[in-house]
Tab-separated table of C-alpha atoms (C1' of nucleotides) in Angstrom:
chain	number	residue	atom	x	y	z
A	6	MET	CA	70.313	101.504	40.151
A	7	SER	CA	68.945	101.379	43.633
A	8	ILE	CA	66.683	104.031	45.095
A	9	ARG	CA	68.235	105.047	48.392
A	10	THR	CA	65.324	106.077	50.523
A	11	ALA	CA	64.799	107.801	53.862
A	12	ILE	CA	61.555	107.584	55.836
A	13	ILE	CA	60.594	110.355	58.227
A	14	ASP	CA	57.625	109.686	60.476
A	15	ASP	CA	56.959	110.041	64.172
A	16	ASN	CA	54.944	106.846	64.227
A	17	HIS	CA	57.307	103.893	64.640
A	18	PHE	CA	54.637	101.456	63.625
A	19	LEU	CA	54.055	103.265	60.353
A	20	ILE	CA	57.745	103.299	59.554
A	21	LYS	CA	57.843	99.572	60.139
A	22	SER	CA	54.857	99.090	57.901
A	23	LEU	CA	56.396	101.227	55.164
A	24	GLN	CA	59.660	99.327	55.322
A	25	GLU	CA	57.768	96.093	54.830
A	26	LYS	CA	55.820	97.544	51.935
A	27	LEU	CA	59.006	98.698	50.230
A	28	SER	CA	60.888	95.475	50.890
A	29	LEU	CA	58.840	93.963	48.090
A	30	PHE	CA	60.876	96.002	45.647
A	31	PRO	CA	64.520	95.005	45.226
A	32	ASP	CA	65.424	98.368	43.713
A	33	ILE	CA	64.680	100.190	46.953
A	34	THR	CA	67.058	100.373	49.885
A	35	ILE	CA	66.348	102.212	53.113
A	36	SER	CA	69.179	104.594	53.955
A	37	PHE	CA	67.773	105.702	57.271
A	38	THR	CA	64.629	106.528	59.144
A	39	ALA	CA	63.888	109.433	61.463
A	40	ASN	CA	61.064	110.397	63.821
A	41	ASP	CA	61.071	114.146	63.364
A	42	GLY	CA	62.531	116.892	61.224
A	43	LEU	CA	65.467	117.590	63.498
A	44	GLN	CA	66.541	113.946	63.635
A	45	CYS	CA	66.127	113.863	59.898
A	46	MET	CA	68.558	116.740	59.395
A	47	ASP	CA	71.050	115.169	61.798
A	48	LYS	CA	71.102	111.887	59.925
A	49	LEU	CA	71.164	113.636	56.599
A	50	ASN	CA	74.282	115.504	57.633
A	51	GLN	CA	76.009	112.275	58.622
A	52	ASP	CA	75.055	110.225	55.615
A	53	PRO	CA	74.136	112.014	52.451
A	54	GLN	CA	73.605	108.847	50.406
A	55	VAL	CA	69.924	109.455	49.835
A	56	ASP	CA	67.954	109.855	46.636
A	57	LEU	CA	64.455	110.215	47.977
A	58	MET	CA	62.629	110.954	51.184
A	59	LEU	CA	59.160	109.899	52.304
A	60	MET	CA	58.033	112.632	54.666
A	61	ASP	CA	55.205	112.699	57.157
A	62	LEU	CA	53.633	116.065	57.917
A	63	GLU	CA	52.657	115.978	61.570
A	64	MET	CA	55.777	115.522	63.649
A	65	PRO	CA	57.057	116.964	66.911
A	66	VAL	CA	60.058	119.325	67.094
A	67	LYS	CA	60.100	120.093	63.400
A	68	ASN	CA	57.159	119.286	61.163
A	69	GLY	CA	57.195	117.930	57.622
A	70	ILE	CA	56.824	121.327	55.981
A	71	GLU	CA	59.784	122.795	57.827
A	72	ALA	CA	61.788	119.631	57.363
A	73	THR	CA	61.090	119.597	53.622
A	74	ALA	CA	62.197	123.200	53.284
A	75	ALA	CA	65.371	122.450	55.241
A	76	VAL	CA	66.167	119.299	53.282
A	77	LYS	CA	65.600	121.050	49.959
A	78	GLN	CA	67.843	123.871	51.096
A	79	ARG	CA	70.668	121.432	51.877
A	80	CYS	CA	70.155	119.013	49.000
A	81	PRO	CA	68.069	120.521	46.217
A	82	ASP	CA	68.296	117.345	44.109
A	83	LEU	CA	67.029	115.088	46.849
A	84	LYS	CA	63.400	114.262	46.076
A	85	VAL	CA	60.837	114.650	48.814
A	86	ILE	CA	57.449	112.974	48.690
A	87	ILE	CA	54.952	113.957	51.351
A	88	LEU	CA	53.156	110.931	52.764
A	89	THR	CA	50.380	111.955	55.079
A	90	VAL	CA	46.742	111.698	56.101
A	91	PHE	CA	46.229	115.455	55.822
A	92	ASP	CA	44.683	116.693	52.613
A	93	ASP	CA	43.698	120.230	53.497
A	94	ASP	CA	44.532	123.089	51.165
A	95	GLU	CA	46.887	124.779	53.553
A	96	ASN	CA	49.110	121.754	54.111
A	97	ILE	CA	49.183	120.985	50.411
A	98	PHE	CA	50.039	124.547	49.501
A	99	ASN	CA	52.718	124.855	52.170
A	100	ALA	CA	54.300	121.543	51.264
A	101	ILE	CA	54.539	122.552	47.624
A	102	GLN	CA	55.940	125.945	48.606
A	103	ALA	CA	58.500	124.150	50.735
A	104	GLY	CA	59.597	122.258	47.640
A	105	ALA	CA	57.888	118.886	47.886
A	106	ASP	CA	58.093	116.822	44.707
A	107	GLY	CA	55.008	114.794	45.374
A	108	TYR	CA	52.105	114.468	47.754
A	109	LEU	CA	50.533	111.107	48.551
A	110	LEU	CA	47.948	110.015	51.060
A	111	LYS	CA	48.910	107.184	53.391
A	112	GLU	CA	46.212	104.964	51.962
A	113	THR	CA	48.348	104.672	48.823
A	114	GLY	CA	49.103	101.075	47.859
A	115	ALA	CA	52.566	99.520	47.672
A	116	HIS	CA	52.846	99.399	43.901
A	117	GLU	CA	51.450	102.880	43.509
A	118	LEU	CA	53.963	104.166	46.033
A	119	HIS	CA	56.797	102.430	44.246
A	120	ASN	CA	55.658	103.822	40.930
A	121	ALA	CA	55.455	107.324	42.413
A	122	MET	CA	59.010	107.030	43.713
A	123	VAL	CA	60.330	105.950	40.330
A	124	GLN	CA	58.428	108.664	38.491
A	125	THR	CA	59.658	111.296	40.909
A	126	LEU	CA	63.271	110.259	40.469
A	127	ASN	CA	62.738	110.439	36.724
A	128	GLY	CA	61.945	114.104	37.046
A	129	GLY	CA	58.198	113.945	37.353
A	130	ALA	CA	55.806	114.524	40.183
A	131	ILE	CA	53.076	112.344	41.587
A	132	MET	CA	50.009	113.244	43.541
A	133	THR	CA	47.050	111.275	44.765
A	134	PRO	CA	44.168	112.252	42.449
A	135	SER	CA	42.274	114.030	45.222
A	136	ILE	CA	45.421	115.998	46.059
A	137	ALA	CA	46.038	116.801	42.416
A	138	LEU	CA	42.565	118.261	42.195
A	139	LYS	CA	43.206	120.492	45.172
A	140	ALA	CA	46.536	121.555	43.724
A	141	LEU	CA	44.793	122.518	40.493
A	142	ASN	CA	42.194	124.465	42.414
A	143	LEU	CA	44.921	126.290	44.301
A	144	LEU	CA	46.473	127.188	40.979
A	145	ARG	CA	43.141	128.453	39.712
A	146	SER	CA	41.969	130.333	42.768
A	147	PRO	CA	44.441	133.223	42.970
A	148	LEU	CA	43.369	134.496	39.590
A	149	ALA	CA	39.893	133.114	39.067
A	150	PRO	CA	37.385	134.040	41.729
A	151	THR	CA	34.596	133.953	39.149
A	152	VAL	CA	32.349	130.941	39.372
A	153	ALA	CA	29.658	131.495	36.775
A	154	HIS	CA	26.608	133.556	37.248
A	155	MET	CA	24.839	132.822	33.974
A	156	GLU	CA	21.639	134.854	34.237
A	157	GLU	CA	19.371	132.589	32.168
A	158	SER	CA	21.445	130.762	29.584
A	159	VAL	CA	20.679	132.724	26.426
A	160	GLN	CA	20.129	130.563	23.376
A	161	LEU	CA	21.743	131.750	20.153
A	162	SER	CA	21.170	130.082	16.776
A	163	ASN	CA	24.048	128.285	15.072
A	164	ARG	CA	24.396	131.090	12.604
A	165	GLU	CA	24.471	133.695	15.310
A	166	VAL	CA	27.212	131.829	17.127
A	167	GLU	CA	29.227	131.738	13.910
A	168	VAL	CA	28.840	135.467	13.472
A	169	LEU	CA	29.723	136.085	17.098
A	170	GLU	CA	32.805	133.942	16.721
A	171	GLN	CA	33.993	136.057	13.821
A	172	LEU	CA	33.008	139.238	15.596
A	173	SER	CA	35.257	138.309	18.494
A	174	THR	CA	38.321	138.406	16.265
A	175	GLY	CA	37.913	142.149	15.841
A	176	ILE	CA	37.468	142.188	12.088
A	177	PRO	CA	34.847	144.540	10.560
A	178	TYR	CA	31.384	143.474	9.397
A	179	THR	CA	32.459	143.466	5.770
A	180	ALA	CA	35.202	140.942	6.440
A	181	ILE	CA	32.846	138.735	8.413
A	182	ALA	CA	30.442	138.809	5.482
A	183	GLU	CA	33.178	137.600	3.145
A	184	LYS	CA	34.243	134.826	5.480
A	185	LEU	CA	30.713	133.516	5.905
A	186	PHE	CA	29.755	134.080	2.258
A	187	ILE	CA	26.789	136.262	3.119
A	188	SER	CA	26.083	139.929	2.590
A	189	PRO	CA	27.252	142.541	5.100
A	190	PHE	CA	23.621	143.488	5.570
A	191	THR	CA	22.851	140.013	6.789
A	192	VAL	CA	25.817	140.130	9.118
A	193	ARG	CA	24.505	143.322	10.587
A	194	LYS	CA	21.072	141.840	10.981
A	195	HIS	CA	22.475	138.844	12.837
A	196	ILE	CA	24.452	141.130	15.086
A	197	GLU	CA	21.376	143.171	15.852
A	198	ASN	CA	19.577	139.990	16.872
A	199	ILE	CA	22.526	138.878	18.969
A	200	TYR	CA	22.583	142.202	20.786
A	201	LYS	CA	18.898	141.901	21.562
A	202	LYS	CA	19.282	138.401	22.913
A	203	LEU	CA	22.308	139.268	24.995
A	204	GLN	CA	20.843	142.585	26.106
A	205	VAL	CA	23.866	144.565	25.067
A	206	ASN	CA	24.559	147.303	22.590
A	207	SER	CA	28.135	147.078	21.474
A	208	LYS	CA	30.662	144.658	20.087
A	209	VAL	CA	32.821	144.600	23.165
A	210	MET	CA	29.928	143.949	25.523
A	211	ALA	CA	28.539	141.221	23.297
A	212	ILE	CA	31.877	139.423	23.142
A	213	GLU	CA	32.442	139.710	26.856
A	214	LYS	CA	28.985	138.411	27.708
A	215	ALA	CA	29.228	135.598	25.182
A	216	LYS	CA	32.529	134.486	26.672
A	217	ARG	CA	31.198	134.619	30.200
A	218	ASN	CA	28.257	132.489	29.213
A	219	GLY	CA	30.320	129.969	27.306
A	220	LEU	CA	28.626	130.764	24.037
A	221	ILE	CA	31.975	131.155	22.321
B	1	MET	CA	27.610	102.781	35.055
B	2	SER	CA	29.040	103.659	31.698
B	3	ILE	CA	31.408	106.566	31.139
B	4	ARG	CA	29.928	108.573	28.284
B	5	THR	CA	32.916	110.122	26.574
B	6	ALA	CA	33.523	112.746	23.908
B	7	ILE	CA	36.782	113.026	21.975
B	8	ILE	CA	37.855	116.378	20.558
B	9	ASP	CA	40.853	116.295	18.216
B	10	ASP	CA	41.563	117.732	14.802
B	11	ASN	CA	43.487	114.619	13.825
B	12	HIS	CA	41.040	112.019	12.523
B	13	PHE	CA	43.629	109.296	12.790
B	14	LEU	CA	44.209	110.000	16.448
B	15	ILE	CA	40.509	109.942	17.181
B	16	LYS	CA	40.317	106.568	15.514
B	17	SER	CA	43.262	105.338	17.525
B	18	LEU	CA	41.753	106.601	20.774
B	19	GLN	CA	38.456	104.957	20.004
B	20	GLU	CA	40.241	101.662	19.518
B	21	LYS	CA	42.191	102.118	22.732
B	22	LEU	CA	39.024	102.808	24.667
B	23	SER	CA	37.068	100.006	23.037
B	24	LEU	CA	39.032	97.657	25.288
B	25	PHE	CA	37.021	98.919	28.200
B	26	PRO	CA	33.346	97.931	28.299
B	27	ASP	CA	32.511	100.726	30.747
B	28	ILE	CA	33.339	103.417	28.204
B	29	THR	CA	31.006	104.535	25.439
B	30	ILE	CA	31.815	107.264	22.922
B	31	SER	CA	29.060	109.865	22.833
B	32	PHE	CA	30.543	111.878	20.006
B	33	THR	CA	33.754	113.142	18.475
B	34	ALA	CA	34.576	116.588	17.116
B	35	ASN	CA	37.468	118.108	15.216
B	36	ASP	CA	37.543	121.549	16.769
B	37	GLY	CA	36.144	123.560	19.634
B	38	LEU	CA	33.262	125.022	17.680
B	39	GLN	CA	32.116	121.650	16.440
B	40	CYS	CA	32.450	120.413	19.988
B	41	MET	CA	30.140	123.107	21.313
B	42	ASP	CA	27.666	122.472	18.523
B	43	LYS	CA	27.457	118.781	19.311
B	44	LEU	CA	27.403	119.429	23.029
B	45	ASN	CA	24.382	121.651	22.554
B	46	GLN	CA	22.594	118.926	20.633
B	47	ASP	CA	23.437	115.964	22.849
B	48	PRO	CA	24.302	116.637	26.457
B	49	GLN	CA	24.698	112.967	27.420
B	50	VAL	CA	28.398	113.245	28.199
B	51	ASP	CA	30.309	112.611	31.419
B	52	LEU	CA	33.850	113.247	30.286
B	53	MET	CA	35.729	114.874	27.440
B	54	LEU	CA	39.185	114.098	26.077
B	55	MET	CA	40.408	117.367	24.612
B	56	ASP	CA	43.279	118.093	22.272
B	57	LEU	CA	44.951	121.493	22.575
B	58	GLU	CA	45.990	122.499	19.088
B	59	MET	CA	42.910	122.765	16.926
B	60	PRO	CA	41.742	125.163	14.242
B	61	VAL	CA	38.824	127.574	14.758
B	62	LYS	CA	38.768	127.203	18.532
B	63	ASN	CA	41.590	125.637	20.453
B	64	GLY	CA	41.424	123.287	23.413
B	65	ILE	CA	41.886	126.006	26.007
B	66	GLU	CA	39.006	128.070	24.702
B	67	ALA	CA	36.896	124.988	24.181
B	68	THR	CA	37.551	123.801	27.731
B	69	ALA	CA	36.536	127.158	29.154
B	70	ALA	CA	33.375	127.159	27.053
B	71	VAL	CA	32.471	123.588	27.949
B	72	LYS	CA	33.059	124.178	31.652
B	73	GLN	CA	30.942	127.293	31.546
B	74	ARG	CA	28.068	125.396	29.955
B	75	CYS	CA	28.417	122.139	31.889
B	76	PRO	CA	30.485	122.638	35.038
B	77	ASP	CA	30.133	119.007	36.073
B	78	LEU	CA	31.381	117.630	32.794
B	79	LYS	CA	34.967	116.492	33.333
B	80	VAL	CA	37.587	117.615	30.826
B	81	ILE	CA	40.925	115.888	30.455
B	82	ILE	CA	43.489	117.561	28.232
B	83	LEU	CA	45.219	115.028	25.993
B	84	THR	CA	48.044	116.619	24.065
B	85	VAL	CA	51.690	116.581	23.068
B	86	PHE	CA	52.296	120.076	24.432
B	87	ASP	CA	53.810	120.301	27.875
B	88	ASP	CA	54.891	123.927	28.070
B	89	ASP	CA	54.070	126.008	31.126
B	90	GLU	CA	51.790	128.364	29.294
B	91	ASN	CA	49.537	125.668	27.906
B	92	ILE	CA	49.391	123.868	31.228
B	93	PHE	CA	48.618	127.022	33.127
B	94	ASN	CA	45.990	128.168	30.669
B	95	ALA	CA	44.353	124.759	30.565
B	96	ILE	CA	44.077	124.671	34.342
B	97	GLN	CA	42.755	128.198	34.410
B	98	ALA	CA	40.204	127.185	31.815
B	99	GLY	CA	39.008	124.514	34.214
B	100	ALA	CA	40.628	121.313	32.976
B	101	ASP	CA	40.321	118.393	35.400
B	102	GLY	CA	43.359	116.552	34.133
B	103	TYR	CA	46.284	116.904	31.791
B	104	LEU	CA	47.780	113.877	30.070
B	105	LEU	CA	50.353	113.516	27.336
B	106	LYS	CA	49.362	111.555	24.270
B	107	GLU	CA	51.954	108.935	24.991
B	108	THR	CA	49.764	107.760	27.884
B	109	GLY	CA	48.915	104.053	27.679
B	110	ALA	CA	45.424	102.617	27.418
B	111	HIS	CA	45.118	101.368	30.997
B	112	GLU	CA	46.618	104.530	32.402
B	113	LEU	CA	44.162	106.594	30.393
B	114	HIS	CA	41.267	104.484	31.569
B	115	ASN	CA	42.407	104.783	35.146
B	116	ALA	CA	42.718	108.560	34.775
B	117	MET	CA	39.178	108.779	33.441
B	118	VAL	CA	37.784	106.769	36.335
B	119	GLN	CA	39.753	108.761	38.915
B	120	THR	CA	38.618	112.011	37.385
B	121	LEU	CA	34.967	111.001	37.481
B	122	ASN	CA	35.438	110.021	41.115
B	123	GLY	CA	36.321	113.611	41.872
B	124	GLY	CA	40.078	113.456	41.577
B	125	ALA	CA	42.521	114.828	39.068
B	126	ILE	CA	45.201	113.082	37.099
B	127	MET	CA	48.316	114.445	35.481
B	128	THR	CA	51.224	112.870	33.735
B	129	PRO	CA	54.119	113.075	36.244
B	130	SER	CA	56.060	115.561	34.125
B	131	ILE	CA	52.972	117.755	33.919
B	132	ALA	CA	52.348	117.463	37.627
B	133	LEU	CA	55.854	118.731	38.277
B	134	LYS	CA	55.283	121.760	36.103
B	135	ALA	CA	51.957	122.398	37.790
B	136	LEU	CA	53.716	122.322	41.164
B	137	ASN	CA	56.334	124.721	39.891
B	138	LEU	CA	53.642	127.072	38.647
B	139	LEU	CA	52.078	126.909	42.088
B	140	ARG	CA	55.393	127.730	43.696
B	141	SER	CA	55.974	130.837	41.612
B	142	PRO	CA	52.559	132.089	40.628
B	143	LEU	CA	53.533	135.642	39.903
B	144	ALA	CA	57.228	135.605	39.137
B	145	PRO	CA	58.006	134.463	35.624
B	146	THR	CA	55.692	134.719	32.662
B	147	VAL	CA	52.086	133.814	32.869
B	148	ALA	CA	51.569	134.870	29.282
B	149	HIS	CA	54.208	134.947	26.590
B	150	MET	CA	54.484	138.715	26.316
B	151	GLU	CA	56.331	139.267	23.056
B	152	GLU	CA	58.383	142.256	24.193
B	153	SER	CA	56.716	143.037	27.475
B	154	VAL	CA	54.663	145.951	26.225
B	155	GLN	CA	54.783	148.808	28.677
B	156	LEU	CA	51.696	150.973	28.920
B	157	SER	CA	51.606	154.143	31.005
B	158	ASN	CA	49.281	154.362	33.990
B	159	ARG	CA	46.927	156.580	32.092
B	160	GLU	CA	46.853	154.264	29.138
B	161	VAL	CA	45.937	151.354	31.387
B	162	GLU	CA	43.113	153.411	32.872
B	163	VAL	CA	41.794	154.182	29.424
B	164	LEU	CA	42.141	150.555	28.379
B	165	GLU	CA	40.191	149.412	31.414
B	166	GLN	CA	37.347	151.736	30.551
B	167	LEU	CA	37.565	150.728	26.924
B	168	SER	CA	37.131	147.105	27.912
B	169	THR	CA	33.724	147.852	29.407
B	170	GLY	CA	32.406	148.652	25.950
B	171	ILE	CA	31.369	152.225	26.625
B	172	PRO	CA	32.048	154.860	23.901
B	173	TYR	CA	34.945	157.297	23.915
B	174	THR	CA	32.753	160.119	25.084
B	175	ALA	CA	31.700	158.187	28.189
B	176	ILE	CA	35.304	157.279	28.945
B	177	ALA	CA	36.210	160.963	28.710
B	178	GLU	CA	33.547	161.837	31.268
B	179	LYS	CA	34.618	159.102	33.655
B	180	LEU	CA	38.262	160.122	33.548
B	181	PHE	CA	37.503	163.867	33.525
B	182	ILE	CA	39.415	164.469	30.303
B	183	SER	CA	38.344	165.472	26.828
B	184	PRO	CA	37.253	162.866	24.286
B	185	PHE	CA	40.096	164.027	22.081
B	186	THR	CA	42.554	163.015	24.734
B	187	VAL	CA	40.867	159.665	25.112
B	188	ARG	CA	41.223	159.083	21.416
B	189	LYS	CA	44.862	160.083	21.510
B	190	HIS	CA	45.552	157.619	24.306
B	191	ILE	CA	43.804	154.893	22.403
B	192	GLU	CA	45.856	155.632	19.320
B	193	ASN	CA	49.008	155.263	21.391
B	194	ILE	CA	47.748	152.062	22.945
B	195	TYR	CA	46.996	150.591	19.533
B	196	LYS	CA	50.503	151.427	18.347
B	197	LYS	CA	52.093	149.837	21.377
B	198	LEU	CA	49.965	146.721	21.152
B	199	GLN	CA	50.241	146.545	17.387
B	200	VAL	CA	46.510	146.312	16.840
B	201	ASN	CA	43.910	148.414	15.129
B	202	SER	CA	40.610	147.901	16.815
B	203	LYS	CA	38.966	147.956	20.201
B	204	VAL	CA	38.287	144.258	20.317
B	205	MET	CA	41.837	143.278	19.390
B	206	ALA	CA	43.330	145.728	21.880
B	207	ILE	CA	41.199	144.362	24.701
B	208	GLU	CA	41.958	140.781	23.828
B	209	LYS	CA	45.687	141.386	23.638
B	210	ALA	CA	45.721	143.383	26.839
B	211	LYS	CA	43.955	140.601	28.651
B	212	ARG	CA	46.301	137.974	27.312
B	213	ASN	CA	49.284	139.995	28.467
B	214	GLY	CA	47.842	140.662	31.873
B	215	LEU	CA	47.728	144.412	31.288
B	216	ILE	CA	44.142	144.552	32.463
C	9	DG	C1'	-2.140	124.039	4.270
C	10	DT	C1'	-1.140	127.836	6.755
C	11	DT	C1'	1.635	130.109	9.996
C	12	DT	C1'	5.900	131.108	12.215
C	13	DC	C1'	10.567	131.755	12.227
C	14	DA	C1'	15.444	131.724	10.857
C	15	DA	C1'	18.354	133.156	7.283
C	16	DT	C1'	18.900	135.898	3.674
C	17	DA	C1'	19.233	140.819	1.332
C	18	DG	C1'	18.624	145.663	1.071
C	19	DG	C1'	18.516	150.968	2.597
C	20	DG	C1'	18.868	155.229	5.706
C	21	DC	C1'	20.847	157.866	9.274
C	22	DA	C1'	23.221	159.486	13.434
C	23	DT	C1'	27.044	158.408	15.975
C	24	DA	C1'	31.432	156.036	16.945
C	25	DT	C1'	35.751	154.762	15.560
C	26	DG	C1'	40.431	154.600	13.450
C	27	DC	C1'	43.861	157.396	11.741
C	28	DC	C1'	46.021	161.458	10.131
C	29	DC	C1'	47.466	166.396	11.736
C	30	DT	C1'	49.086	170.243	15.364
C	31	DA	C1'	49.944	172.182	19.968
C	32	DT	C1'	50.209	173.294	25.135
C	33	DT	C1'	51.101	171.866	29.796
C	34	DT	C1'	52.920	168.731	33.297
C	35	DT	C1'	56.015	165.326	34.939
C	36	DA	C1'	60.097	163.119	35.490
C	37	DG	C1'	64.811	161.925	34.363
C	38	DA	C1'	69.582	163.004	32.980
D	3	DT	C1'	68.213	172.871	35.204
D	4	DC	C1'	67.139	171.410	30.842
D	5	DT	C1'	64.991	168.048	28.220
D	6	DA	C1'	62.300	164.109	26.912
D	7	DA	C1'	58.212	161.837	27.687
D	8	DA	C1'	53.504	161.784	29.047
D	9	DA	C1'	49.166	163.914	29.432
D	10	DT	C1'	46.328	167.161	27.818
D	11	DA	C1'	43.301	169.514	24.003
D	12	DG	C1'	41.858	170.352	19.428
D	13	DG	C1'	40.358	169.302	14.217
D	14	DG	C1'	39.432	166.585	9.730
D	15	DC	C1'	37.958	162.687	7.207
D	16	DA	C1'	36.738	158.040	5.631
D	17	DT	C1'	34.837	154.102	7.362
D	18	DA	C1'	32.468	151.243	10.853
D	19	DT	C1'	28.868	150.659	13.856
D	20	DG	C1'	24.250	150.667	16.138
D	21	DC	C1'	19.626	151.015	15.179
D	22	DC	C1'	15.588	151.912	12.631
D	23	DC	C1'	12.855	150.252	8.300
D	24	DT	C1'	11.141	146.585	4.572
D	25	DA	C1'	11.140	142.127	2.071
D	26	DT	C1'	11.932	137.230	0.099
D	27	DT	C1'	12.825	132.378	0.812
D	28	DG	C1'	12.847	127.870	2.799
D	29	DA	C1'	12.021	124.948	6.608
D	30	DA	C1'	9.776	123.647	10.665
D	31	DA	C1'	5.483	123.691	13.471
D	32	DC	C1'	0.676	123.748	14.026
DNA sequence: GTTTCAATAGGGCATATGCCCTATTTTAGA
DNA sequence: TCTAAAATAGGGCATATGCCCTATTGAAAC
């Protein structure tokens, strides 16, 4: 099965170069090329025989983000891979919001590009590693503004960590004692020591602080 | 420069298999292996000569998500790649939140794995295409569906959430009562109701469950 | 070889917590 | 408007917890 591909880029030279790159692969046929988002939609309306689109971001008249959104609106199953030199958070985020199925930098090699196209058509998504990292960070950021403050890296003994681990499950001292095969008195002693080290004075605070500091 | 690697998996056979896979590459040395998150932290505390960690998700004692969060807290520069058979949204989301730098399925081939490790150490991120797609989808709809599983979407009243928030700071009932300008008896009544709704019977469990379900 | 320290075990006591009970007022929905 | 739910307030009781005390053992440090 051939991958019917469209290339959207305002730089004629780059389109030419891409066509040459892709001509190495017999399973890829170029359906059409376009120089901006509007032209892209025109051609798409005339000839819908397209499986995948390689989309530039910076284009006149209608940029890659808008074009992607429009294409996805018309043909939700048509895969769109962004192919650009821009790797800033905002472009990445907007492209993904617009429905892009992949995001590659233009430095991507021929075989890597081909592989990305195949993977995308198989229902996956491909990103340049540096883009993937930014995508992950975007996914983290809305909910995780915390970056680690770690006052002075408190050092707990192995045994104390074990006790703390059990403590964090919410079971009472007596149950912890049974699990660790020690007396409840010893458990309480360990917990006292833990509290002193962590500078807290309750279960909840100890658990919270331990989690923040990566102790458990 | 050698990539000093740690492998965390509760399946001894899989660790063995991974070690063999990686032995093909002279630039990779295995620093240590561990069978669960706790063991991992123990060994990490003893021998910090690690650049990258391959982390399973399902493990006893302390799963891969918790372990990743703990490792990242302790050593933020240590790269963690999740290597698992689970590809559900919740695991992916939680792993990323925990700070994972990559997410691969166990079916990943030797050269692909090696490439992912190198890319990750070079400051990128690598995901199996199917995982990348799900990550993109999570990024598209960050708030809509279900971040956590939410057994029956427990509904707490406004007041109960207020009480729960105070409870999570670790202060005693009496202090909560003062902060909310109500009697300690009322605080205790609210907490009883909260426990019933959340199906728990202690402070620590209530706080943990509330956090998991995004109630606080 | 002695000292220091972590892990163990024990006890006492005041307060906090979890769970049972009733009851009034306020709010919101049918 | 009437009613159901939520918020409020109160009490009792067994257990858990936080914090004080001492003491033995084994292992590491000096």
